[in-house]
mmCIF file of C-alpha atoms in Angstrom:
data_model
loop_
_atom_site.group_PDB
_atom_site.id
_atom_site.type_symbol
_atom_site.label_atom_id
_atom_site.label_comp_id
_atom_site.label_asym_id
_atom_site.label_seq_id
_atom_site.Cartn_x
_atom_site.Cartn_y
_atom_site.Cartn_z
ATOM 1 C CA MET A 125 0.000 0.000 0.000
ATOM 2 C CA ALA A 126 3.012 2.274 0.237
ATOM 3 C CA ASP A 127 2.922 2.978 -3.463
ATOM 4 C CA LEU A 128 -0.755 3.855 -3.438
ATOM 5 C CA GLY A 129 -0.238 6.125 -0.474
ATOM 6 C CA SER A 130 1.809 8.449 -2.662
ATOM 7 C CA VAL A 131 -1.092 8.577 -5.100
ATOM 8 C CA GLU A 132 -3.836 9.436 -2.611
ATOM 9 C CA ALA A 133 -2.776 13.082 -2.621
ATOM 10 C CA ILE A 134 -3.959 13.513 -6.203
ATOM 11 C CA ILE A 135 -7.241 11.631 -5.755
ATOM 12 C CA LYS A 136 -10.139 13.626 -4.374
ATOM 13 C CA ASN A 137 -13.666 12.283 -4.286
ATOM 14 C CA GLY A 138 -12.705 9.575 -6.714
ATOM 15 C CA LYS A 139 -11.407 12.055 -9.297
ATOM 16 C CA VAL A 140 -7.888 12.575 -10.577
ATOM 17 C CA GLN A 141 -6.983 16.197 -9.892
ATOM 18 C CA ASN A 142 -5.229 18.613 -12.207
ATOM 19 C CA LEU A 143 -1.569 18.132 -11.367
ATOM 20 C CA GLU A 144 -0.608 21.605 -12.562
ATOM 21 C CA THR A 145 -2.748 23.305 -9.903
ATOM 22 C CA GLU A 146 -1.963 20.919 -7.052
ATOM 23 C CA SER A 147 0.770 23.124 -5.617
ATOM 24 C CA SER A 148 0.845 26.900 -5.862
ATOM 25 C CA SER A 149 4.521 26.933 -4.832
ATOM 26 C CA SER A 150 5.683 24.928 -7.851
ATOM 27 C CA LYS A 151 5.509 25.974 -11.481
ATOM 28 C CA THR A 152 6.892 22.694 -12.833
ATOM 29 C CA THR A 153 4.491 20.160 -14.295
ATOM 30 C CA PRO A 154 5.331 16.633 -13.091
ATOM 31 C CA THR A 155 6.721 14.427 -15.802
ATOM 32 C CA GLY A 156 7.644 10.784 -16.227
ATOM 33 C CA TYR A 157 4.199 9.179 -15.779
ATOM 34 C CA ASP A 158 4.273 5.816 -17.538
ATOM 35 C CA LYS A 159 1.731 3.018 -17.915
ATOM 36 C CA ASP A 160 2.476 1.589 -14.446
ATOM 37 C CA SER A 161 1.969 4.978 -12.830
ATOM 38 C CA PHE A 162 -1.313 5.425 -14.653
ATOM 39 C CA LEU A 163 -2.564 2.006 -13.507
ATOM 40 C CA LYS A 164 -1.674 2.853 -9.895
ATOM 41 C CA ILE A 165 -3.639 6.085 -10.200
ATOM 42 C CA LEU A 166 -6.544 4.196 -11.740
ATOM 43 C CA VAL A 167 -6.568 1.634 -8.917
ATOM 44 C CA ALA A 168 -6.418 4.411 -6.332
ATOM 45 C CA GLN A 169 -9.262 6.221 -8.041
ATOM 46 C CA MET A 170 -11.383 3.059 -7.936
ATOM 47 C CA LYS A 171 -10.524 2.455 -4.281
ATOM 48 C CA TYR A 172 -11.242 5.969 -3.064
ATOM 49 C CA GLN A 173 -14.122 6.882 -5.333
ATOM 50 C CA ASP A 174 -17.246 8.410 -3.872
ATOM 51 C CA PRO A 175 -19.654 5.459 -3.203
ATOM 52 C CA MET A 176 -22.578 7.796 -3.828
ATOM 53 C CA GLU A 177 -21.266 8.693 -7.280
ATOM 54 C CA PRO A 178 -19.213 5.710 -8.477
ATOM 55 C CA THR A 179 -17.248 6.044 -11.693
ATOM 56 C CA SER A 180 -18.649 3.952 -14.545
ATOM 57 C CA ASN A 181 -16.663 1.321 -16.407
ATOM 58 C CA THR A 182 -17.067 3.422 -19.516
ATOM 59 C CA GLU A 183 -15.244 6.304 -17.869
ATOM 60 C CA TYR A 184 -12.372 4.015 -16.841
ATOM 61 C CA ILE A 185 -12.068 2.668 -20.365
ATOM 62 C CA SER A 186 -12.165 6.189 -21.746
ATOM 63 C CA GLN A 187 -9.406 7.290 -19.359
ATOM 64 C CA TYR A 188 -7.219 4.349 -20.320
ATOM 65 C CA ALA A 189 -7.794 4.942 -24.025
ATOM 66 C CA THR A 190 -6.836 8.588 -23.605
ATOM 67 C CA PHE A 191 -3.692 7.632 -21.753
ATOM 68 C CA THR A 192 -2.769 5.125 -24.477
ATOM 69 C CA GLN A 193 -3.160 7.798 -27.148
ATOM 70 C CA VAL A 194 -0.970 10.209 -25.176
ATOM 71 C CA GLU A 195 1.631 7.480 -24.682
ATOM 72 C CA GLN A 196 1.671 6.720 -28.415
ATOM 73 C CA LEU A 197 2.056 10.402 -29.286
ATOM 74 C CA ASN A 198 4.879 10.705 -26.770
ATOM 75 C CA ASN A 199 6.662 7.684 -28.243
ATOM 76 C CA MET A 200 6.245 9.143 -31.732
ATOM 77 C CA ALA A 201 7.665 12.492 -30.598
ATOM 78 C CA ASN A 202 10.662 10.748 -28.999
ATOM 79 C CA SER A 203 11.270 8.746 -32.166
ATOM 80 C CA MET A 204 11.190 11.896 -34.315
ATOM 81 C CA SER A 205 13.555 13.647 -31.900
ATOM 82 C CA LEU A 206 16.063 10.792 -32.080
ATOM 83 C CA SER A 207 15.861 10.742 -35.870
ATOM 84 C CA ARG A 208 16.364 14.517 -36.060
ATOM 85 C CA ALA A 209 19.403 14.249 -33.784
ATOM 86 C CA SER A 210 21.035 11.638 -36.023
ATOM 87 C CA GLU A 211 20.657 13.939 -39.026
ATOM 88 C CA MET A 212 22.648 16.660 -37.214
ATOM 89 C CA VAL A 213 25.878 14.663 -37.050
ATOM 90 C CA GLY A 214 28.551 16.549 -38.992
ATOM 91 C CA LYS A 215 26.502 19.752 -39.117
ATOM 92 C CA THR A 216 27.219 23.041 -37.385
ATOM 93 C CA VAL A 217 24.611 23.918 -34.774
ATOM 94 C CA VAL A 218 23.993 26.666 -32.250
ATOM 95 C CA VAL A 219 23.006 25.594 -28.731
ATOM 96 C CA THR A 220 21.400 28.202 -26.477
ATOM 97 C CA GLN A 221 21.465 27.580 -22.730
ATOM 98 C CA THR A 222 19.824 29.751 -20.087
ATOM 99 C CA ASN A 223 21.082 30.021 -16.521
ATOM 100 C CA SER A 224 18.078 29.352 -14.286
ATOM 101 C CA ASP A 225 19.479 31.593 -11.535
ATOM 102 C CA THR A 226 20.488 34.649 -13.548
ATOM 103 C CA GLY A 227 18.277 34.215 -16.625
ATOM 104 C CA LYS A 228 21.333 34.913 -18.800
ATOM 105 C CA SER A 229 21.553 32.986 -22.070
ATOM 106 C CA THR A 230 24.770 31.765 -23.650
ATOM 107 C CA GLU A 231 25.321 30.361 -27.139
ATOM 108 C CA ILE A 232 27.640 27.518 -28.086
ATOM 109 C CA GLN A 233 28.392 26.942 -31.758
ATOM 110 C CA GLY A 234 30.149 23.884 -33.110
ATOM 111 C CA VAL A 235 30.071 20.785 -35.262
ATOM 112 C CA VAL A 236 28.150 17.772 -33.926
ATOM 113 C CA ASP A 237 30.654 14.913 -33.657
ATOM 114 C CA TYR A 238 28.206 12.213 -32.577
ATOM 115 C CA VAL A 239 24.888 11.622 -30.805
ATOM 116 C CA THR A 240 24.205 9.708 -27.602
ATOM 117 C CA TYR A 241 20.839 8.564 -26.253
ATOM 118 C CA SER A 242 19.699 8.317 -22.652
ATOM 119 C CA GLY A 243 16.179 7.960 -21.264
ATOM 120 C CA ASN A 244 14.575 8.578 -24.670
ATOM 121 C CA LYS A 245 16.562 11.809 -24.917
ATOM 122 C CA ALA A 246 19.143 12.652 -27.545
ATOM 123 C CA TYR A 247 22.353 14.472 -26.643
ATOM 124 C CA LEU A 248 24.658 16.076 -29.212
ATOM 125 C CA ASN A 249 28.374 15.877 -28.542
ATOM 126 C CA ILE A 250 30.212 19.062 -29.522
ATOM 127 C CA ASN A 251 33.921 19.303 -28.750
ATOM 128 C CA GLY A 252 33.635 16.618 -26.078
ATOM 129 C CA THR A 253 30.566 18.049 -24.311
ATOM 130 C CA ASN A 254 27.027 16.664 -24.523
ATOM 131 C CA TYR A 255 24.128 19.073 -25.112
ATOM 132 C CA ASN A 256 20.402 18.349 -24.985
ATOM 133 C CA ILE A 257 18.883 18.429 -28.465
ATOM 134 C CA ASP A 258 16.045 20.555 -27.050
ATOM 135 C CA ASP A 259 18.581 23.375 -26.546
ATOM 136 C CA VAL A 260 19.485 23.527 -30.260
ATOM 137 C CA THR A 261 18.245 26.852 -31.663
ATOM 138 C CA GLN A 262 19.955 26.881 -35.074
ATOM 139 C CA VAL A 263 21.259 24.360 -37.589
ATOM 140 C CA LEU A 264 23.630 26.015 -40.043
ATOM 141 C CA ASP A 265 23.909 25.054 -43.707
ATOM 142 C CA SER A 266 27.397 23.900 -44.746
ATOM 143 C CA ASP A 267 27.541 26.489 -47.549
ATOM 144 C CA TYR A 268 26.729 29.174 -44.988
ATOM 145 C CA THR A 269 29.509 28.113 -42.606
ATOM 146 C CA ASP A 270 31.966 27.895 -45.523
ATOM 147 C CA ALA A 271 31.041 31.447 -46.519
ATOM 148 C CA LEU A 272 31.549 32.597 -42.921
ATOM 149 C CA GLU A 273 35.083 31.173 -42.931
ATOM 150 C CA VAL A 274 35.900 32.834 -46.249
ATOM 151 C CA VAL A 275 34.673 36.199 -44.989
ATOM 152 C CA ALA A 276 36.546 35.859 -41.688
ATOM 153 C CA ASP A 277 39.836 35.137 -43.500
ATOM 154 C CA PHE A 278 39.300 37.994 -45.966
ATOM 155 C CA GLN A 279 38.599 40.486 -43.191
ATOM 156 C CA LYS A 280 41.768 39.373 -41.366
ATOM 157 C CA ASN A 281 43.741 40.186 -44.512
ATOM 158 C CA ILE A 282 42.203 43.657 -44.628
ATOM 159 C CA ASP A 283 43.291 44.132 -41.005
ATOM 160 C CA LYS A 284 46.882 43.443 -42.082
ATOM 161 C CA LEU A 285 46.965 46.434 -44.428
ATOM 162 C CA PRO A 286 48.851 49.512 -43.145
ATOM 163 C CA GLU A 287 47.425 52.952 -42.421
ATOM 164 C CA LEU A 288 46.070 54.610 -45.571
ATOM 165 C CA GLU A 289 48.813 57.229 -45.671
ATOM 166 C CA LEU A 290 51.448 54.460 -45.610
ATOM 167 C CA VAL A 291 50.163 52.710 -48.743
ATOM 168 C CA THR A 292 52.614 52.647 -51.648
ATOM 169 C CA GLU A 293 52.377 51.333 -55.198
ATOM 170 C CA GLU A 294 55.534 49.264 -54.901
ATOM 171 C CA THR A 295 54.702 47.539 -51.580
ATOM 172 C CA HIS A 296 50.930 47.281 -51.569
ATOM 173 C CA GLY A 297 49.723 47.767 -55.142
ATOM 174 C CA ASP A 298 49.474 44.101 -56.142
ATOM 175 C CA THR A 299 47.964 43.097 -52.789
ATOM 176 C CA ILE A 300 45.204 45.700 -52.901
ATOM 177 C CA ASP A 301 44.454 44.953 -56.560
ATOM 178 C CA SER A 302 44.139 41.246 -55.724
ATOM 179 C CA MET A 303 41.837 41.974 -52.786
ATOM 180 C CA TYR A 304 39.670 44.185 -54.976
ATOM 181 C CA ASP A 305 39.368 41.451 -57.622
ATOM 182 C CA TYR A 306 38.661 38.862 -54.933
ATOM 183 C CA TYR A 307 35.816 40.919 -53.477
ATOM 184 C CA MET A 308 34.344 41.621 -56.916
ATOM 185 C CA ASN A 309 34.216 37.856 -57.619
ATOM 186 C CA MET A 310 32.744 36.895 -54.244
ATOM 187 C CA ASP A 311 29.315 35.301 -54.364
ATOM 188 C CA ASP A 312 26.423 37.318 -53.002
ATOM 189 C CA ARG A 313 26.088 35.118 -49.907
ATOM 190 C CA ALA A 314 29.626 35.924 -48.783
ATOM 191 C CA LYS A 315 29.260 39.617 -49.634
ATOM 192 C CA ASN A 316 26.135 39.852 -47.498
ATOM 193 C CA LEU A 317 28.065 38.366 -44.577
ATOM 194 C CA MET A 318 30.836 40.962 -44.827
ATOM 195 C CA ASP A 319 30.991 43.580 -42.095
ATOM 196 C CA LYS A 320 30.050 46.876 -43.802
ATOM 197 C CA ASN A 321 32.945 48.634 -42.081
ATOM 198 C CA TYR A 322 35.386 46.257 -43.773
ATOM 199 C CA VAL A 323 33.772 46.868 -47.163
ATOM 200 C CA THR A 324 34.146 50.620 -46.669
ATOM 201 C CA SER A 325 37.731 50.212 -45.499
ATOM 202 C CA LEU A 326 38.681 48.089 -48.526
ATOM 203 C CA LEU A 327 37.213 50.651 -50.908
ATOM 204 C CA GLN A 328 39.233 53.384 -49.212
ATOM 205 C CA TYR A 329 42.442 51.407 -49.789
ATOM 206 C CA VAL A 330 41.509 50.792 -53.426
ATOM 207 C CA ASN A 331 40.773 54.468 -54.015
ATOM 208 C CA GLN A 332 43.972 55.505 -52.221
ATOM 209 C CA LEU A 333 45.882 53.349 -54.678
ATOM 210 C CA ASP A 334 43.885 54.877 -57.548
ATOM 211 C CA ASP A 335 44.934 58.363 -56.341
ATOM 212 C CA ILE A 336 48.589 57.316 -56.243
ATOM 213 C CA ARG A 337 48.305 56.091 -59.832
ATOM 214 C CA GLY A 338 46.266 59.052 -60.989
ATOM 215 C CA ASP A 339 43.430 56.743 -62.044
ATOM 216 C CA THR A 340 39.670 57.160 -61.780
ATOM 217 C CA HIS A 341 38.277 55.778 -58.531
ATOM 218 C CA ARG A 342 37.070 52.206 -58.798
ATOM 219 C CA THR A 343 33.786 51.155 -57.231
ATOM 220 C CA PHE A 344 32.239 47.869 -56.123
ATOM 221 C CA SER A 345 29.502 48.134 -58.713
ATOM 222 C CA LYS A 346 29.798 45.639 -61.555
ATOM 223 C CA ASP A 347 28.135 48.100 -63.920
ATOM 224 C CA LYS A 348 31.029 50.520 -63.762
ATOM 225 C CA THR A 349 34.591 50.312 -62.487
#
């Protein structure tokens, strides 16, 4: 009877109470109710039902059928979650975690090395650390991440250029010309990922070189150069 004793608290007048409103001090909905738990609740409900208003067999059958449907939906959701996790292996994802004490959110980005499963939950391993699949907020396309790397490298090269007034034809002419051509041949995805300040800075270097040569200023428009 020890098991049923823990169930009596949610049985009142032979009715199963709404678990969400059982305690005003807790905002967390109890989870983990399986078929055995449901049967214990059902037995307790039958035992402590109001003799003046007994529950009909039809109601019991209806309750069990409802529970079975919920269980099937839950199993289906778990199966879909596990399948989705497997498809993320090798992809770059963003995991967002929120500190329950401070409410501050942090993002972790990385490539999913492998997936582990525990208690019908899927966990993505990124750089040796497991993350709950429910915390994944973004899955990045491989072309997108490749473009990000290209842009990052290109912007680092712009950072290596000297101050504008130190630019010379002999030392920097070929480099700046190559960077101009490289930018002009970038695909639109990569261009859209470029920091606008870097685009402006590159154009200033190009035009500084144009001034040194006495040439007309080049632009980034493909209609006119």
